[in-house]
């Protein structure tokens, strides 16, 4: 019989317990209680002759002894212990066992199934936690992203399947969970789906699983959201006029957030950046500059703190004050409250504002102004008025007005501190209808000027 690498063939002794009452004990325990243990040397039989055991303990009253031809084929290697992982085939003789093992090895090589498999109890939660923490340490993600992913992991950890070894998680369990997310927003579904993909990708990389059903042509697909969203990226021109008029005319004592909201509308800076502006270091009235050096973030306990840097690596930037911004900053400085952090905006008790309080204030204002209103049924079945306006939409409103003013995407990307220009481009889609009409007229005039089309001068078309 030819020798083949990765296959070991031999005839081995098989020892089985005779008495059912002894089966609760291990082989070693049975031998330890045997009065003949010194004579048979713990039943360690290794001699064979013509397929028969030749030793004095063949008459043992505890075990039956037999010989079995076996072929053991190597299937992989455990990365933790370094030991081989194997599969055993038996036959009537060594040749038959060998042929079975050889067929399996050939099939395994054709399918490229030789794997170094690691036995592990790591769960989906274990894998994603370790991966995002590693990415943060290596600077691949920023602290805000780490916080957002950690919040998603916390919610994901409430599911039973995420807390058992990932090698035991089934495709059906993942599909059922993703199906339950269909009534959530696209972003919520995306965040959960990405973490699941990350976990299974990492498990495959660490050789914990052989099949990753979250990738490839037969992968589990991300579900489509059925959530009826009221989300939009910006205010219309009329809505913005209404809000700005209200803020400009509001008494400061009745609307202490007026300058924060006006600053967001006129600069497009993030709410977190505005809330930590230092009136000594970040405001330069003489040169008409605003220096953005940092943002508000949260500590491990979820408490708002002043961060050491901005949201992105390129976020530290300088904004030029036009006359609109200059006037708003002057108003903010006139009403500033001295505080130890030198914050341009702070509460009467000299403590820092948090985003939620500004957001709540904005919602109260726009509800009174009937901006972005829709009705939704509450838990008691009663229709209540709500608004889709929030502080980040003020940044989006600034960006949309910039797009309408024909600022190029590259310049707007820099002003807004976007890492990806595709994020900037969405504001060029959400332009105001009046701007769209004007641009359509420009296209018509150009086509007629170039004599590509001829139109009767009497025909007047109202663009929609």
CSV table of C-alpha atoms in Angstrom, one decimal, residues 275-286 289-293 329 332-334 336-345:
chain,number,residue,atom,x,y,z
A,275,UNK,CA,-21.1,74.5,21.8
A,276,UNK,CA,-17.4,74.4,22.7
A,277,UNK,CA,-16.2,77.6,21.0
A,278,UNK,CA,-13.8,79.5,23.2
A,279,UNK,CA,-14.5,83.3,23.2
A,280,UNK,CA,-10.8,84.0,23.8
A,281,UNK,CA,-9.0,81.5,21.5
A,282,UNK,CA,-11.5,80.7,18.8
A,283,UNK,CA,-13.1,84.1,18.0
A,284,UNK,CA,-11.0,86.7,16.2
A,285,UNK,CA,-13.1,89.8,15.4
A,286,UNK,CA,-10.2,91.9,14.2
A,289,UNK,CA,-12.0,84.5,11.8
A,290,UNK,CA,-13.6,81.6,13.7
A,291,UNK,CA,-11.1,78.8,14.6
A,292,UNK,CA,-12.7,75.3,15.0
A,293,UNK,CA,-10.3,73.3,17.1
A,329,UNK,CA,-20.9,86.7,16.8
A,332,UNK,CA,-23.3,86.3,21.2
A,333,UNK,CA,-20.3,88.1,22.7
A,334,UNK,CA,-22.6,90.8,24.2
A,336,UNK,CA,-21.8,85.8,27.0
A,337,UNK,CA,-21.5,84.6,30.6
A,338,UNK,CA,-18.0,84.4,32.0
A,339,UNK,CA,-17.1,80.8,32.8
A,340,UNK,CA,-13.9,78.8,33.6
A,341,UNK,CA,-13.9,77.1,30.2
A,342,UNK,CA,-14.3,80.4,28.3
A,343,UNK,CA,-17.2,79.0,26.4
A,344,UNK,CA,-19.0,81.4,24.1
A,345,UNK,CA,-22.3,79.7,24.8
